mmCIF file of C-alpha atoms in Angstrom:
data_model
loop_
_atom_site.group_PDB
_atom_site.id
_atom_site.type_symbol
_atom_site.label_atom_id
_atom_site.label_comp_id
_atom_site.label_asym_id
_atom_site.label_seq_id
_atom_site.Cartn_x
_atom_site.Cartn_y
_atom_site.Cartn_z
ATOM 1 C CA MET N 188 -0.223 -0.061 0.107
ATOM 2 C CA PRO N 189 1.446 3.154 -0.778
ATOM 3 C CA LYS N 190 2.312 5.775 1.602
ATOM 4 C CA VAL N 191 1.688 9.681 0.037
ATOM 5 C CA LEU N 192 2.690 12.545 1.914
ATOM 6 C CA VAL N 193 0.278 15.757 1.439
ATOM 7 C CA VAL N 194 1.479 19.131 1.868
ATOM 8 C CA GLU N 195 -0.497 21.807 0.851
ATOM 9 C CA ASP N 196 -1.647 25.158 3.400
ATOM 10 C CA SER N 197 -5.325 25.227 1.943
ATOM 11 C CA PRO N 198 -7.534 22.423 3.820
ATOM 12 C CA SER N 199 -9.751 21.956 1.284
ATOM 13 C CA ALA N 200 -7.191 21.814 -1.418
ATOM 14 C CA ARG N 201 -5.751 19.023 1.231
ATOM 15 C CA ALA N 202 -9.166 17.336 1.276
ATOM 16 C CA PHE N 203 -9.126 17.242 -2.845
ATOM 17 C CA VAL N 204 -6.047 15.811 -3.378
ATOM 18 C CA ARG N 205 -6.744 12.709 -0.404
ATOM 19 C CA ALA N 206 -10.413 12.486 -1.221
ATOM 20 C CA ILE N 207 -9.146 11.598 -5.050
ATOM 21 C CA LEU N 208 -6.055 9.509 -3.735
ATOM 22 C CA GLU N 209 -8.927 7.605 -1.597
ATOM 23 C CA GLU N 210 -11.080 7.086 -4.247
ATOM 24 C CA PRO N 211 -12.002 3.933 -3.742
ATOM 25 C CA GLU N 212 -11.528 2.843 -7.507
ATOM 26 C CA PHE N 213 -8.070 4.394 -7.514
ATOM 27 C CA ALA N 214 -7.188 3.287 -4.293
ATOM 28 C CA HIS N 215 -8.004 -0.147 -4.833
ATOM 29 C CA ALA N 216 -5.820 -0.403 -8.597
ATOM 30 C CA LEU N 217 -2.880 0.887 -5.824
ATOM 31 C CA GLY N 218 -3.590 -2.178 -3.586
ATOM 32 C CA GLY N 219 -5.267 0.911 -1.485
ATOM 33 C CA CYS N 220 -3.612 4.102 -0.425
ATOM 34 C CA GLN N 221 -2.195 5.844 3.062
ATOM 35 C CA VAL N 222 -2.337 9.402 2.745
ATOM 36 C CA THR N 223 -0.889 11.491 5.816
ATOM 37 C CA GLU N 224 -2.090 15.276 5.350
ATOM 38 C CA ALA N 225 0.875 18.288 6.488
ATOM 39 C CA SER N 226 -0.518 22.098 6.283
ATOM 40 C CA SER N 227 2.557 23.395 5.705
ATOM 41 C CA GLY N 228 6.435 22.401 4.686
ATOM 42 C CA PHE N 229 7.097 22.628 8.911
ATOM 43 C CA GLU N 230 4.960 19.987 9.747
ATOM 44 C CA ALA N 231 5.903 17.745 6.497
ATOM 45 C CA MET N 232 9.882 18.305 7.814
ATOM 46 C CA ARG N 233 8.739 17.072 11.140
ATOM 47 C CA LEU N 234 6.531 14.037 9.629
ATOM 48 C CA LEU N 235 8.861 12.699 7.456
ATOM 49 C CA PRO N 236 10.956 10.470 9.801
ATOM 50 C CA ARG N 237 7.460 9.047 10.414
ATOM 51 C CA GLY N 238 8.170 7.412 6.958
ATOM 52 C CA PRO N 239 9.184 6.493 4.712
ATOM 53 C CA TYR N 240 6.985 7.463 1.992
ATOM 54 C CA ASP N 241 5.974 6.482 -1.649
ATOM 55 C CA LEU N 242 5.196 9.848 -2.880
ATOM 56 C CA ILE N 243 5.126 13.436 -1.955
ATOM 57 C CA ILE N 244 3.203 15.939 -3.214
ATOM 58 C CA THR N 245 3.384 19.368 -1.859
ATOM 59 C CA ASP N 246 2.163 22.885 -3.155
ATOM 60 C CA ILE N 247 4.930 25.533 -3.351
ATOM 61 C CA ASN N 248 3.160 28.491 -1.787
ATOM 62 C CA MET N 249 2.962 28.382 1.763
ATOM 63 C CA ALA N 250 4.416 30.480 4.630
ATOM 64 C CA ALA N 251 7.398 29.356 6.572
ATOM 65 C CA ILE N 252 8.805 26.861 4.755
ATOM 66 C CA ASN N 253 7.698 26.678 1.594
ATOM 67 C CA GLY N 254 7.255 24.201 -1.228
ATOM 68 C CA LEU N 255 10.723 24.486 -2.701
ATOM 69 C CA GLU N 256 12.171 24.903 0.380
ATOM 70 C CA LEU N 257 10.770 21.711 1.048
ATOM 71 C CA ILE N 258 12.149 20.167 -2.115
ATOM 72 C CA ARG N 259 15.306 21.171 -1.351
ATOM 73 C CA PHE N 260 15.409 19.791 1.942
ATOM 74 C CA ILE N 261 14.138 16.145 0.882
ATOM 75 C CA ARG N 262 16.269 15.761 -1.709
ATOM 76 C CA MET N 263 19.209 17.270 0.399
ATOM 77 C CA SER N 264 18.039 13.934 2.762
ATOM 78 C CA GLU N 265 19.649 10.494 2.779
ATOM 79 C CA HIS N 266 16.191 8.890 3.569
ATOM 80 C CA HIS N 267 14.057 11.056 1.365
ATOM 81 C CA ARG N 268 15.935 12.072 -1.439
ATOM 82 C CA SER N 269 14.522 9.439 -3.474
ATOM 83 C CA THR N 270 10.948 9.678 -3.194
ATOM 84 C CA PRO N 271 9.098 10.565 -5.869
ATOM 85 C CA LEU N 272 7.851 13.994 -5.299
ATOM 86 C CA VAL N 273 5.145 16.112 -7.347
ATOM 87 C CA ILE N 274 5.103 19.549 -7.294
ATOM 88 C CA ILE N 275 0.995 21.338 -7.047
ATOM 89 C CA SER N 276 0.995 24.751 -7.581
ATOM 90 C CA THR N 277 -1.207 27.433 -8.890
ATOM 91 C CA LEU N 278 2.598 29.175 -10.213
ATOM 92 C CA ALA N 279 2.171 27.738 -13.860
ATOM 93 C CA ALA N 280 4.756 29.997 -15.576
ATOM 94 C CA GLN N 281 7.440 28.087 -17.471
ATOM 95 C CA ARG N 282 10.281 29.197 -15.456
ATOM 96 C CA ASP N 283 8.248 27.978 -12.220
ATOM 97 C CA ILE N 284 8.087 24.664 -13.619
ATOM 98 C CA ASP N 285 11.897 24.559 -14.558
ATOM 99 C CA LYS N 286 12.546 25.696 -11.305
ATOM 100 C CA GLY N 287 10.779 23.020 -9.468
ATOM 101 C CA LEU N 288 12.011 20.408 -11.997
ATOM 102 C CA ALA N 289 15.442 21.576 -11.092
ATOM 103 C CA LEU N 290 15.069 21.090 -7.565
ATOM 104 C CA GLY N 291 14.442 17.267 -8.052
ATOM 105 C CA ALA N 292 10.788 17.477 -8.662
ATOM 106 C CA ASP N 293 9.626 14.631 -10.382
ATOM 107 C CA ALA N 294 6.173 16.206 -11.583
ATOM 108 C CA TYR N 295 4.830 19.450 -11.704
ATOM 109 C CA LEU N 296 0.752 19.990 -11.868
ATOM 110 C CA PRO N 297 -0.074 23.504 -12.309
ATOM 111 C CA LYS N 298 -3.294 24.303 -10.429
ATOM 112 C CA PRO N 299 -5.952 23.760 -11.386
ATOM 113 C CA PHE N 300 -5.860 19.998 -11.896
ATOM 114 C CA THR N 301 -8.561 17.451 -12.817
ATOM 115 C CA ALA N 302 -8.716 14.280 -10.482
ATOM 116 C CA GLU N 303 -7.820 12.579 -13.867
ATOM 117 C CA ALA N 304 -4.682 14.354 -14.501
ATOM 118 C CA LEU N 305 -3.578 14.060 -10.462
ATOM 119 C CA ARG N 306 -4.258 10.019 -10.669
ATOM 120 C CA ALA N 307 -2.407 9.957 -14.009
ATOM 121 C CA THR N 308 0.993 11.434 -12.123
ATOM 122 C CA CYS N 309 0.312 9.688 -9.380
ATOM 123 C CA VAL N 310 0.211 6.131 -11.219
ATOM 124 C CA ARG N 311 3.750 7.641 -13.069
ATOM 125 C CA ALA N 312 5.220 8.877 -9.891
ATOM 126 C CA LEU N 313 4.842 5.639 -8.037
ATOM 127 C CA GLY N 314 6.108 3.775 -10.833
ATOM 128 C CA GLY N 315 2.858 2.557 -12.691
ATOM 129 C CA ALA N 316 2.300 -0.384 -10.011
ATOM 130 C CA LYS N 317 2.132 -1.107 -6.572
ATOM 131 C CA THR N 318 4.743 -0.310 -4.511
ATOM 132 C CA GLU N 319 5.722 -0.572 -0.644
ATOM 133 C CA ALA N 320 6.807 2.392 1.220
ATOM 134 C CA GLY N 321 10.696 3.105 0.682
ATOM 135 C CA SER N 322 10.962 0.781 -2.156
ATOM 136 C CA HIS N 323 10.438 3.020 -5.044
ATOM 137 C CA PRO N 324 11.495 1.467 -8.560
ATOM 138 C CA GLY N 325 13.267 4.655 -10.181
ATOM 139 C CA PRO N 326 12.955 8.081 -11.397
ATOM 140 C CA VAL N 327 9.475 9.004 -13.008
ATOM 141 C CA GLY N 328 9.496 9.798 -16.469
ATOM 142 C CA SER N 329 9.664 6.849 -18.823
ATOM 143 C CA ALA N 330 9.781 7.283 -22.700
ATOM 144 C CA GLY N 331 6.273 8.590 -23.525
ATOM 145 C CA SER N 332 5.187 8.202 -20.275
ATOM 146 C CA SER N 333 5.298 12.491 -19.378
ATOM 147 C CA GLY N 334 4.711 15.368 -20.879
ATOM 148 C CA SER N 335 0.616 16.232 -20.936
ATOM 149 C CA THR N 336 -1.761 14.349 -19.178
ATOM 150 C CA GLY N 337 -4.286 14.693 -21.945
ATOM 151 C CA SER N 338 -6.609 16.804 -19.387
ATOM 152 C CA GLU N 339 -7.491 20.002 -19.602
ATOM 153 C CA GLY N 340 -4.601 22.061 -18.125
ATOM 154 C CA ALA N 341 -2.713 19.524 -16.450
ATOM 155 C CA VAL N 342 0.891 19.141 -17.168
ATOM 156 C CA ALA N 343 3.255 16.667 -15.832
ATOM 157 C CA GLN N 344 6.980 16.422 -16.520
ATOM 158 C CA SER N 345 9.787 14.532 -15.681
ATOM 159 C CA PRO N 346 13.005 16.584 -14.969
ATOM 160 C CA GLY N 347 14.801 15.450 -18.714
ATOM 161 C CA GLU N 348 11.867 16.591 -20.532
ATOM 162 C CA ALA N 349 11.940 20.250 -18.817
ATOM 163 C CA LYS N 350 15.625 20.964 -20.192
ATOM 164 C CA ARG N 351 14.119 20.036 -23.790
#
């Protein structure tokens, strides 16, 4: 059962993401989904030692420790550096996407996004198969698996594709 840490300061956005991940059909396809919520980057840093997590989904615009600072911390952490990381943000300019991916995010999903776009991004991030916490199969973004999700308004990119 994948363990997912959702870092988002908006309670309604966290609830939206949780509802998508815990939707019975989607969760069943993953073998279940255990979601942990953090309302800030600071809270996420407090929860990370309770992991490992199979996926971290984070917003960027948060008070105190923002998502970019959190990503930098995660990628420097010996225990969490290989954990797939998806950014969800209202910042949708290419420079914002490039910055997030350059820091080590595996995908970037501008808000608003559809449930379908988030599910597709999460499946790719989780390697498209059931995983156990701490057993991430490798980086996201195999050939043909990144780019537009086909869902309106959704963009997901791997670091390699952001540089093309």
